[in-house]
Coordinates of C-alpha atoms (C1' of nucleotides) in Angstrom, one line a residue:
Chain I
M243 CA 0.0 0.0 0.0
G244 CA 2.8 2.7 -0.8
I245 CA 0.5 4.4 -3.0
T246 CA -1.1 6.8 -0.5
E247 CA 2.4 7.3 1.0
R248 CA 3.6 8.4 -2.5
R249 CA 0.7 10.6 -2.8
I250 CA 1.4 12.2 0.5
R251 CA 5.3 12.6 -0.4
E252 CA 4.0 14.2 -3.7
K253 CA 1.7 16.6 -2.0
E254 CA 4.4 17.5 0.5
K255 CA 6.5 18.4 -2.3
V256 CA 4.1 20.8 -3.8
R257 CA 3.9 22.3 -0.4
E258 CA 7.5 22.8 -0.2
T259 CA 7.6 24.2 -3.7
I260 CA 4.8 26.8 -2.7
I261 CA 7.0 27.8 0.2
A262 CA 10.3 28.0 -1.7
K263 CA 8.9 29.8 -4.7
A264 CA 6.9 32.2 -2.2
W265 CA 10.1 32.8 -0.3
E266 CA 11.9 33.7 -3.3
M267 CA 9.3 36.5 -4.0
V268 CA 9.4 37.7 -0.6
Q269 CA 13.1 37.9 -0.3
A270 CA 13.4 39.7 -3.8
D271 CA 10.5 42.1 -3.5
G272 CA 9.3 42.3 0.0
W273 CA 6.1 40.4 1.3
E274 CA 4.0 43.3 -0.2
A275 CA 4.8 41.8 -3.6
L276 CA 3.7 38.4 -2.7
S277 CA 0.7 37.4 -4.8
I278 CA -1.2 33.9 -4.7
R279 CA -1.5 34.2 -8.5
K280 CA 2.2 34.6 -9.2
I281 CA 2.9 31.8 -6.8
A282 CA 0.5 29.6 -8.8
D283 CA 2.4 30.7 -12.0
A284 CA 5.7 29.9 -10.5
I285 CA 4.8 26.3 -9.3
E286 CA 3.0 25.7 -12.6
Y287 CA -0.4 24.7 -10.9
S288 CA -3.7 26.6 -10.8
V289 CA -4.5 29.0 -8.0
P290 CA -6.8 26.7 -6.1
V291 CA -4.1 24.3 -5.4
I292 CA -2.6 26.7 -2.9
Y293 CA -5.6 26.7 -1.0
D294 CA -5.2 23.0 -0.4
H295 CA -2.1 23.6 1.4
F296 CA -2.6 26.8 3.1
E297 CA -5.8 28.4 4.5
N298 CA -5.0 31.9 2.9
K299 CA -2.1 34.3 2.0
E300 CA -1.3 35.1 5.5
A301 CA -0.8 31.7 6.6
I302 CA 2.1 31.5 4.1
L303 CA 3.6 34.7 5.4
S304 CA 3.1 33.6 9.0
E305 CA 5.0 30.5 8.0
F306 CA 8.0 32.7 7.2
A307 CA 7.6 34.7 10.2
K308 CA 7.8 31.7 12.4
E309 CA 10.9 30.4 10.5
G310 CA 12.5 33.9 11.3
F311 CA 11.7 33.5 15.0
R312 CA 13.5 30.2 15.1
I313 CA 16.6 31.3 13.1
L314 CA 16.9 34.5 15.4
S315 CA 16.4 32.4 18.5
K316 CA 19.3 30.2 17.3
K317 CA 21.7 32.7 16.4
M318 CA 21.0 34.4 19.7
E319 CA 21.7 31.2 21.6
Q320 CA 25.0 30.6 19.8
A321 CA 26.2 34.1 20.4
K322 CA 25.3 33.6 24.1
Q323 CA 27.2 30.3 24.3
K324 CA 30.4 32.0 22.8
A325 CA 30.6 34.8 25.4
A326 CA 32.3 34.2 28.7
N327 CA 30.4 36.3 31.3
P328 CA 26.8 37.4 31.4
V329 CA 27.6 41.3 30.6
E330 CA 29.5 39.9 27.4
Q331 CA 26.7 37.6 26.7
L332 CA 24.0 40.3 26.8
K333 CA 26.3 42.4 24.4
A334 CA 26.8 39.5 22.1
M335 CA 23.1 38.8 22.0
A336 CA 22.4 42.4 21.0
D337 CA 24.9 42.0 18.2
A338 CA 23.6 38.8 17.1
Y339 CA 20.0 40.5 17.0
W340 CA 21.2 43.3 15.0
N341 CA 23.2 41.3 12.6
F342 CA 20.2 39.0 12.0
A343 CA 18.0 41.9 11.3
M344 CA 20.5 43.6 8.8
K345 CA 21.1 40.5 6.8
N346 CA 17.6 39.2 6.9
T347 CA 15.5 42.3 6.5
A348 CA 12.8 40.2 4.6
Y349 CA 12.5 37.9 7.7
Y350 CA 12.6 40.9 10.1
R351 CA 10.0 42.9 8.2
L352 CA 7.7 39.7 8.5
M353 CA 8.4 39.0 11.9
Y354 CA 7.7 42.4 13.4
G355 CA 5.2 43.4 10.9
V356 CA 7.2 46.3 9.8
G357 CA 4.4 46.7 7.1
M358 CA 2.0 44.1 8.3
Q359 CA -1.6 44.4 9.0
C360 CA -2.3 41.0 10.7
C361 CA 0.2 40.6 13.5
S362 CA -2.2 38.0 14.8
G363 CA -0.4 36.8 17.9
L364 CA 3.0 36.9 16.2
G365 CA 4.5 37.7 19.6
K366 CA 3.6 34.1 20.8
D367 CA 6.1 32.8 18.2
K368 CA 9.0 34.5 19.9
E369 CA 9.9 31.1 21.5
G370 CA 13.2 31.0 23.3
F371 CA 14.3 34.5 22.2
D372 CA 12.8 35.8 25.7
D373 CA 14.4 33.2 27.9
H374 CA 17.8 33.6 26.7
V375 CA 17.6 37.4 27.4
T376 CA 15.8 37.1 30.8
D377 CA 18.3 34.6 32.1
T378 CA 21.3 36.6 31.3
I379 CA 19.7 39.9 32.9
R380 CA 18.8 37.8 35.9
Q381 CA 22.4 36.7 36.2
I382 CA 23.8 40.2 36.0
V383 CA 21.3 41.8 38.6
A384 CA 22.2 38.7 40.9
K385 CA 25.6 40.1 41.3
T386 CA 24.5 43.5 42.0
K387 CA 23.1 44.9 45.4
Y388 CA 19.6 45.6 43.8
K389 CA 18.4 42.2 44.0
N390 CA 14.6 42.9 43.5
T391 CA 15.1 44.7 40.0
N392 CA 12.1 43.7 37.9
V393 CA 13.8 41.4 35.3
C394 CA 10.7 41.3 33.2
L395 CA 10.8 45.0 33.1
K396 CA 14.4 45.1 32.0
Y397 CA 13.9 42.6 29.4
H398 CA 11.1 44.7 27.9
T399 CA 13.5 47.5 27.8
F400 CA 16.2 45.7 26.3
W401 CA 14.0 44.4 23.5
S402 CA 12.4 47.8 22.7
I403 CA 15.9 49.4 22.4
L404 CA 16.9 46.6 19.8
H405 CA 13.7 46.8 17.9
G406 CA 13.5 50.5 17.7
L407 CA 17.2 50.7 16.5
V408 CA 16.6 48.0 14.0
S409 CA 13.1 49.1 12.6
I410 CA 14.3 52.9 12.3
K411 CA 17.3 51.6 10.3
I412 CA 15.1 49.4 8.2
T413 CA 12.5 52.0 7.5
E414 CA 15.0 54.8 6.9
Q415 CA 17.3 52.6 4.7
S416 CA 20.2 54.5 2.9
R417 CA 20.3 58.0 4.5
Q418 CA 22.3 56.9 7.5
D419 CA 25.8 55.4 7.6
R420 CA 26.5 51.9 8.8
E421 CA 29.1 53.1 11.2
L422 CA 26.8 55.4 12.9
N423 CA 24.1 52.6 13.5
K424 CA 26.4 50.3 15.1
L425 CA 27.7 53.1 17.4
V426 CA 24.1 53.8 18.4
L427 CA 23.6 50.0 19.3
Q428 CA 26.5 49.9 21.2
D429 CA 25.7 53.3 23.1
A430 CA 22.2 52.1 23.8
I431 CA 23.3 48.7 25.3
E432 CA 26.1 50.0 27.2
G433 CA 23.5 52.6 28.7
F434 CA 21.2 49.8 29.5
I435 CA 23.9 47.7 31.2
K436 CA 25.0 50.5 33.4
N437 CA 21.5 51.2 34.4
L438 CA 21.2 47.4 35.5
K439 CA 24.1 47.9 38.1
Chain N
M211 CA -14.4 88.3 -11.7
G212 CA -15.1 86.4 -8.6
I213 CA -16.3 83.5 -10.6
T214 CA -13.0 81.8 -10.8
E215 CA -12.4 82.8 -7.1
R216 CA -15.7 80.9 -6.0
R217 CA -14.5 77.8 -8.2
I218 CA -11.2 77.6 -6.6
R219 CA -12.9 77.8 -3.1
E220 CA -15.2 75.1 -4.1
K221 CA -12.5 72.9 -5.3
E222 CA -10.6 73.4 -2.0
K223 CA -13.6 72.5 -0.3
V224 CA -14.0 69.2 -2.2
R225 CA -10.4 68.8 -1.3
E226 CA -10.9 69.2 2.3
T227 CA -14.0 66.8 2.0
I228 CA -11.8 64.2 0.7
I229 CA -9.2 64.8 3.5
A230 CA -11.8 64.8 6.1
K231 CA -13.7 61.4 4.9
A232 CA -10.4 59.8 4.3
W233 CA -9.2 60.7 7.8
E234 CA -12.3 59.2 9.3
M235 CA -11.7 55.9 7.7
V236 CA -7.9 55.9 8.5
Q237 CA -8.9 56.5 12.3
A238 CA -11.8 53.8 12.3
D239 CA -10.0 51.0 10.6
G240 CA -6.3 51.8 10.0
W241 CA -4.9 52.9 6.7
E242 CA -5.0 49.6 5.4
A243 CA -8.7 50.0 5.0
L244 CA -8.5 53.3 3.1
S245 CA -9.8 52.8 -0.6
I246 CA -10.3 55.4 -3.2
R247 CA -13.8 54.0 -4.0
K248 CA -14.8 54.3 -0.5
I249 CA -13.8 57.8 -0.5
A250 CA -15.6 58.5 -3.8
D251 CA -18.7 56.9 -2.2
A252 CA -18.4 59.0 1.0
I253 CA -17.9 62.5 -0.7
E254 CA -20.5 61.7 -3.3
Y255 CA -18.3 62.2 -6.4
S256 CA -16.9 59.8 -9.0
V257 CA -13.5 58.2 -8.4
P258 CA -11.6 60.4 -10.9
V259 CA -12.3 63.5 -9.0
I260 CA -10.0 62.3 -6.2
Y261 CA -7.3 62.0 -8.7
D262 CA -7.7 65.9 -9.6
H263 CA -6.9 66.6 -6.1
F264 CA -4.2 64.0 -5.4
E265 CA -1.8 62.3 -7.3
N266 CA -2.6 58.7 -5.9
K267 CA -3.9 57.0 -2.7
E268 CA -0.2 57.4 -1.1
A269 CA -0.5 61.1 -1.5
I270 CA -3.5 61.2 0.7
L271 CA -1.9 59.0 3.4
S272 CA 1.5 61.0 3.4
E273 CA -0.7 64.0 3.9
F274 CA -2.0 62.5 7.4
A275 CA 1.7 61.6 8.0
K276 CA 3.0 65.2 7.7
E277 CA 0.0 66.3 9.9
G278 CA 1.1 63.8 12.6
F279 CA 4.6 65.0 12.5
R280 CA 3.4 68.5 12.9
I281 CA 1.2 67.6 15.9
L282 CA 4.0 65.4 17.7
S283 CA 6.5 68.4 17.1
K284 CA 4.1 70.7 18.8
K285 CA 3.4 68.5 21.7
M286 CA 7.0 67.9 22.3
E287 CA 7.8 71.6 22.2
Q288 CA 5.1 72.3 24.7
A289 CA 6.4 69.6 27.0
K290 CA 9.8 71.0 26.8
Q291 CA 8.6 74.5 27.6
K292 CA 6.9 73.4 30.7
A293 CA 9.9 71.6 32.2
A294 CA 12.4 73.5 34.3
N295 CA 15.9 71.9 33.6
P296 CA 17.2 69.9 30.7
V297 CA 16.9 66.5 32.4
E298 CA 13.2 67.2 33.1
Q299 CA 12.8 68.5 29.7
L300 CA 14.2 65.3 28.1
K301 CA 11.8 63.2 30.2
A302 CA 9.0 65.5 29.4
M303 CA 9.6 65.0 25.8
A304 CA 9.8 61.3 26.3
D305 CA 6.4 61.4 27.9
A306 CA 4.8 63.6 25.3
Y307 CA 6.2 61.2 22.4
W308 CA 4.7 58.2 24.3
N309 CA 1.4 59.9 25.0
F310 CA 1.0 61.1 21.6
A311 CA 1.6 57.8 20.1
M312 CA -0.8 56.0 22.4
K313 CA -3.7 58.4 21.9
N314 CA -2.9 58.7 18.2
T315 CA -1.9 55.1 16.8
A316 CA -3.7 56.0 13.6
Y317 CA -1.2 58.9 13.1
Y318 CA 1.8 56.9 14.5
R319 CA 1.3 53.9 12.4
L320 CA 1.3 56.3 9.3
M321 CA 4.3 58.3 10.4
Y322 CA 6.6 55.5 11.0
G323 CA 5.1 53.1 8.4
V324 CA 4.1 50.6 11.1
G325 CA 2.6 48.9 8.3
M326 CA 3.6 50.9 5.3
Q327 CA 5.3 50.0 2.2
C328 CA 6.1 53.5 1.0
C329 CA 8.1 55.4 3.5
S330 CA 9.5 57.4 0.6
G331 CA 11.5 60.0 2.5
L332 CA 9.0 60.3 5.5
G333 CA 11.9 60.9 7.6
K334 CA 12.4 64.3 5.9
D335 CA 9.1 65.4 7.4
K336 CA 10.3 64.9 11.0
E337 CA 10.8 68.9 11.1
G338 CA 11.5 70.2 14.4
F339 CA 11.4 67.2 16.3
D340 CA 15.0 66.3 16.1
D341 CA 15.9 69.9 17.0
H342 CA 14.0 69.9 20.2
V343 CA 15.7 67.0 21.4
T344 CA 19.4 67.5 20.1
D345 CA 19.2 70.9 21.9
T346 CA 18.4 69.5 25.2
I347 CA 20.8 66.7 24.9
R348 CA 23.6 69.3 24.2
Q349 CA 22.7 71.3 27.3
I350 CA 22.9 68.0 29.5
V351 CA 26.2 67.1 28.0
A352 CA 27.5 70.7 28.3
K353 CA 27.2 70.2 32.2
T354 CA 29.2 66.9 32.1
K355 CA 33.0 66.5 32.1
Y356 CA 32.5 64.6 28.6
K357 CA 32.3 67.7 26.5
N358 CA 32.9 65.7 23.1
T359 CA 30.1 63.5 23.3
N360 CA 28.6 62.6 20.1
V361 CA 25.1 64.5 20.4
C362 CA 23.9 63.2 17.1
L363 CA 24.6 59.7 18.2
K364 CA 22.8 60.2 21.7
Y365 CA 19.7 61.6 19.8
H366 CA 19.4 58.5 17.6
T367 CA 20.0 56.4 20.6
F368 CA 17.2 58.3 22.3
W369 CA 14.8 58.1 19.5
S370 CA 15.3 54.4 18.8
I371 CA 14.3 53.6 22.5
L372 CA 11.1 55.5 22.2
H373 CA 10.2 54.2 18.6
G374 CA 11.1 50.7 19.8
L375 CA 8.9 50.9 22.9
V376 CA 6.0 52.5 21.0
S377 CA 6.0 50.2 18.0
I378 CA 6.1 46.9 20.2
K379 CA 3.4 48.4 22.3
I380 CA 1.1 49.2 19.0
T381 CA 1.8 45.8 17.5
E382 CA 1.4 43.8 20.3
Q383 CA -1.8 45.6 21.5
S384 CA -3.6 44.3 24.6
R385 CA -1.5 41.5 25.9
Q386 CA 0.7 43.7 28.0
D387 CA -0.5 45.9 30.7
R388 CA -0.3 49.6 30.6
E389 CA 1.4 50.0 33.7
L390 CA 4.4 47.7 32.6
N391 CA 4.8 49.8 29.5
K392 CA 5.0 53.2 31.4
L393 CA 7.7 51.7 33.6
V394 CA 9.6 50.5 30.5
L395 CA 9.6 53.9 29.3
Q396 CA 10.7 55.5 32.4
D397 CA 13.5 52.8 32.9
A398 CA 14.8 53.2 29.5
I399 CA 14.9 57.0 29.5
E400 CA 16.4 57.0 33.1
G401 CA 19.2 54.6 31.7
F402 CA 19.8 56.9 28.7
I403 CA 20.1 59.9 31.1
K404 CA 22.5 58.2 33.2
N405 CA 24.6 57.2 30.4
L406 CA 25.0 60.8 29.2
K407 CA 26.6 61.8 32.4
Chain G
dT115 C1' -12.7 -5.3 -18.4
dT116 C1' -16.0 -2.6 -16.6
dA117 C1' -18.5 0.2 -13.2
dC118 C1' -18.1 3.0 -9.3
dC119 C1' -15.9 6.1 -6.3
dT120 C1' -12.6 9.2 -4.5
dT121 C1' -9.1 12.5 -5.1
dT122 C1' -7.0 16.1 -7.8
dG123 C1' -6.9 20.1 -10.1
dC124 C1' -9.0 23.2 -13.4
dT125 C1' -12.1 27.0 -15.2
dA126 C1' -14.5 30.6 -14.2
dA127 C1' -16.7 33.6 -11.3
dC128 C1' -17.4 36.9 -7.3
dA129 C1' -16.0 41.0 -5.2
dC130 C1' -12.6 43.8 -4.3
dT131 C1' -8.3 46.9 -5.3
dG132 C1' -5.7 51.6 -7.8
dT133 C1' -5.5 54.2 -12.1
dT134 C1' -6.8 56.2 -16.5
dA135 C1' -8.7 57.1 -21.2
dG136 C1' -12.4 59.3 -23.3
dG137 C1' -16.5 61.3 -23.8
dA138 C1' -21.0 63.7 -22.4
dA139 C1' -22.9 67.7 -20.0
dA140 C1' -22.7 71.9 -17.8
dA141 C1' -20.6 76.3 -17.5
dA142 C1' -18.4 80.4 -18.9
dA143 C1' -16.9 83.3 -22.9
dG144 C1' -17.3 85.3 -27.5
Chain B
dC16 C1' -26.9 81.6 -29.8
dT17 C1' -22.5 79.6 -31.0
dT18 C1' -18.1 78.2 -29.4
dT19 C1' -14.7 77.1 -26.0
dT20 C1' -13.4 75.6 -21.8
dT21 C1' -14.1 73.3 -17.5
dT22 C1' -15.9 69.8 -14.9
dC23 C1' -17.0 65.3 -13.9
dC24 C1' -18.9 60.6 -15.3
dT25 C1' -18.7 55.9 -17.3
dA26 C1' -16.1 52.4 -18.4
dA27 C1' -12.5 50.0 -18.9
dC28 C1' -7.6 48.0 -17.8
dA29 C1' -4.8 45.4 -14.9
dG30 C1' -4.5 43.7 -10.8
dT31 C1' -5.6 41.6 -6.0
dG32 C1' -7.7 37.2 -2.7
dT33 C1' -10.9 33.7 -2.4
dT34 C1' -14.2 29.9 -3.7
dA35 C1' -18.0 27.3 -6.2
dG36 C1' -18.6 23.7 -9.2
dC37 C1' -17.2 20.7 -12.5
dA38 C1' -14.1 17.5 -15.5
dA39 C1' -10.6 14.2 -15.7
dA40 C1' -7.6 11.0 -13.8
dG41 C1' -6.5 7.4 -10.2
dG42 C1' -7.4 3.7 -7.7
dT43 C1' -10.9 0.0 -6.0
dA44 C1' -14.1 -3.7 -6.5
dA45 C1' -17.2 -6.8 -9.2

DNA sequence: TTACCTTTGCTAACACTGTTAGGAAAAAAG
DNA sequence: CTTTTTTCCTAACAGTGTTAGCAAAGGTAA
């Protein structure tokens, strides 16, 4: 009875082709340019076939958003492991966040809805990201005399600084030079760490 | 020859009606929901009339974005004038920025393209906003021993913190409680100021 | 092999979107 | 009362996401 298995494999292959071609488009021209009809054209199937694999257009896009969060989370974990002490870990993670966003603007724009109407619970997909950061912050705080610092609050501050920097950089594009942005990042994170102690 | 004058007045009135009705829609359902056809319906004119007043849909939206920057700039100036010393001024301006964004999310989303594909030189419309902040930062720095602090860099950091906070808050909507967000703002700005000295 | 049934994938439509060409009607000028 | 100009509309073009309904192909059982 390998027939149904082959069928399932073939169907899965179509699904993967949809994802692949859709991602090509998103990466090339941004998520705004993604169109069901264009995908259908690229995969050489008719339009309704896509709806056999995805509920709607947004479902395809949120697939990419999830993937983005997975990659970011992994990058930050790696950065954390390479650094020796908590302070360095926090700096490394900020750097990883920044580098990810700069090298994968298509992902980032999707993840944080920098130009997205849905944002239907995308925050839920952050998975892991917050744990890495909160853990590190907790360790830094533990070494200071202010033991009852609100770690959750600090985490939000950390995240806000990063996201603000990145989204301004992405929206403003050229105009600003790369050097300044790197400096702003370092400056902001340094200020954040000083305020922890 | 008051005829042409009346004509101009009438035309101007139509333009204002377009803006008014369009703004109603944007405020009610976000800029995504704005449609030329819906405007035409609301103003009781046919579709092409709108194109006699605006080059395209984006031109209407960027009109609102400009207006938003004007309002924000005024709010920050007022906040600055009420505060006594530079440090308090900076805090007041951060507060004004936050309050503006929370009370006028429709404007903010338009201004910073939180869900915008265009962002065609919208940064240019910041007018005034940066001057207020850089001036205040300069004054604070002048009182410290680190006279050659890069004010431009500090301004970017300040802005990034604010924008990050606001855009996360706007995108995440409910989930977080209002109190925490206010605290994050205060925490971040406090850290920023500490790092100036 | 034939009859049946299920799965697959298509055409074509619906209801929208922004934008524009071209012509009709109204207003002003001669 | 004509002629010219301005105003404004109809209708089309080229797209968009989404879905109903049908035809053809594939596998199953008699």
